[in-house]
Amino acid sequence: MKALRNPLERAINHGSAGSGVHHWWAQRFSAILLVPLTLWLVWTLAVLAGADYVAARDWIASPWNAAMAVLLAGSTFYHARLGMQVVIEDYVHRRALEVTLQILVAAAALAGAVVSIVAILKVALTG
């Protein structure tokens, strides 16, 4: 009797891609956001080439530049976390290891983003 069921009936209750579409869109959005931010970073590095600490500090003290740097740091770590999550889901088949790696990747991405953003804000606000 199972042979007579259509493919949809066979697929029901065999897992869900419930958050798959959201994850896909989040990854694409962060990638698109990183394009202009990376171009801004390249331009910034070209402008600041050979600059001393005081000039770089004055540059990052600008609200626009500080905001762009914070956005770049946050979106880079977020995009990296999303990418690593997909790799782990696709290629790690032992459940305990998968969960452990997901937690480590999330913690590392969060720590990297927080440290980067705090450093940017510290230099921007206090010099």
Coordinates of C-alpha atoms in Angstrom, one line a residue:
M1 CA 0.0 0.0 0.0
K2 CA 2.9 2.3 0.7
A3 CA 3.9 2.1 -3.0
L4 CA 0.6 3.7 -4.0
R5 CA 1.3 6.9 -1.9
N6 CA 2.3 10.0 -3.8
P7 CA 5.7 11.7 -3.1
L8 CA 4.2 14.4 -0.9
E9 CA 2.5 11.8 1.3
R10 CA 5.8 10.0 1.7
A11 CA 7.6 13.2 2.6
I12 CA 5.2 14.3 5.3
N13 CA 6.6 13.9 8.8
H14 CA 10.1 13.3 7.6
G15 CA 11.6 16.6 8.7
S16 CA 11.1 20.2 7.8
A17 CA 13.0 23.0 6.2
G18 CA 11.0 25.4 8.4
S19 CA 13.8 27.9 8.9
G20 CA 15.6 27.2 5.6
V21 CA 14.1 30.0 3.7
H22 CA 14.8 32.5 6.4
H23 CA 18.4 31.3 6.7
W24 CA 18.8 31.5 2.9
W25 CA 17.5 35.1 2.8
A26 CA 19.6 36.1 5.8
Q27 CA 22.8 34.7 4.2
R28 CA 22.0 36.5 0.9
F29 CA 21.1 39.8 2.6
S30 CA 24.3 39.7 4.7
A31 CA 26.4 38.9 1.5
I32 CA 24.8 41.8 -0.4
L33 CA 25.4 44.1 2.6
L34 CA 29.1 43.1 2.7
V35 CA 29.7 44.2 -0.9
P36 CA 29.5 48.0 -0.4
L37 CA 31.0 47.7 3.1
T38 CA 34.0 45.9 1.7
L39 CA 34.4 48.5 -1.0
W40 CA 34.2 51.1 1.7
L41 CA 37.0 49.3 3.6
V42 CA 39.2 49.1 0.5
W43 CA 38.7 52.8 -0.1
T44 CA 39.4 53.6 3.5
L45 CA 42.6 51.5 3.5
A46 CA 43.8 53.4 0.4
V47 CA 43.0 56.8 1.9
L48 CA 44.6 55.9 5.2
A49 CA 47.7 54.3 3.7
G50 CA 50.7 55.7 5.5
A51 CA 48.6 57.6 8.1
D52 CA 49.8 57.7 11.6
Y53 CA 47.7 56.7 14.7
V54 CA 46.4 60.2 15.3
A55 CA 45.1 60.5 11.8
A56 CA 43.5 57.0 11.9
R57 CA 41.9 57.8 15.3
D58 CA 40.5 61.1 14.0
W59 CA 39.2 59.3 11.0
I60 CA 37.4 56.6 13.1
A61 CA 36.1 59.3 15.5
S62 CA 33.8 60.4 12.7
P63 CA 30.3 59.0 13.4
W64 CA 29.9 57.9 9.8
N65 CA 33.1 56.0 9.7
A66 CA 32.6 54.5 13.2
A67 CA 29.1 53.3 12.1
M68 CA 30.4 51.8 8.9
A69 CA 33.1 50.0 10.8
V70 CA 30.7 48.6 13.4
L71 CA 28.3 47.5 10.6
L72 CA 31.1 45.8 8.7
A73 CA 32.4 44.0 11.8
G74 CA 28.9 42.8 12.8
S75 CA 27.8 41.7 9.4
T76 CA 31.1 39.9 8.7
F77 CA 30.8 37.8 11.8
Y78 CA 27.1 37.2 11.2
H79 CA 27.7 36.1 7.6
A80 CA 30.6 33.8 8.7
R81 CA 28.4 32.2 11.3
L82 CA 25.7 31.5 8.8
G83 CA 28.1 30.0 6.4
M84 CA 29.8 27.8 9.0
Q85 CA 26.4 26.7 10.2
V86 CA 25.5 25.4 6.8
V87 CA 28.8 23.6 6.4
I88 CA 28.4 21.9 9.8
E89 CA 24.8 20.9 9.1
D90 CA 25.7 19.5 5.7
Y91 CA 29.0 17.6 6.6
V92 CA 28.9 16.7 10.3
H93 CA 26.8 13.6 10.8
R94 CA 27.2 12.8 14.4
R95 CA 24.6 14.8 16.3
A96 CA 26.6 15.4 19.5
L97 CA 29.5 16.8 17.5
E98 CA 27.2 18.9 15.3
V99 CA 25.6 20.5 18.3
T100 CA 28.9 21.1 20.0
L101 CA 30.4 22.7 16.8
Q102 CA 27.2 24.9 16.3
I103 CA 27.6 26.2 19.9
L104 CA 31.3 26.9 19.4
V105 CA 30.8 28.7 16.1
A106 CA 28.0 30.8 17.5
A107 CA 30.1 31.7 20.6
A108 CA 33.1 32.5 18.5
A109 CA 31.1 34.7 16.1
L110 CA 29.5 36.5 19.0
A111 CA 32.8 37.0 20.8
G112 CA 34.5 38.2 17.6
A113 CA 31.7 40.7 16.9
V114 CA 31.6 42.0 20.4
V115 CA 35.4 42.4 20.7
S116 CA 35.6 44.1 17.3
I117 CA 32.7 46.5 18.0
V118 CA 33.9 47.4 21.5
A119 CA 37.4 48.1 20.1
I120 CA 36.0 50.3 17.3
L121 CA 33.8 52.2 19.8
K122 CA 36.6 52.6 22.3
V123 CA 38.9 54.2 19.7
A124 CA 36.1 56.2 18.2
L125 CA 34.8 57.6 21.5
T126 CA 37.9 57.9 23.6
G127 CA 40.8 58.0 21.3

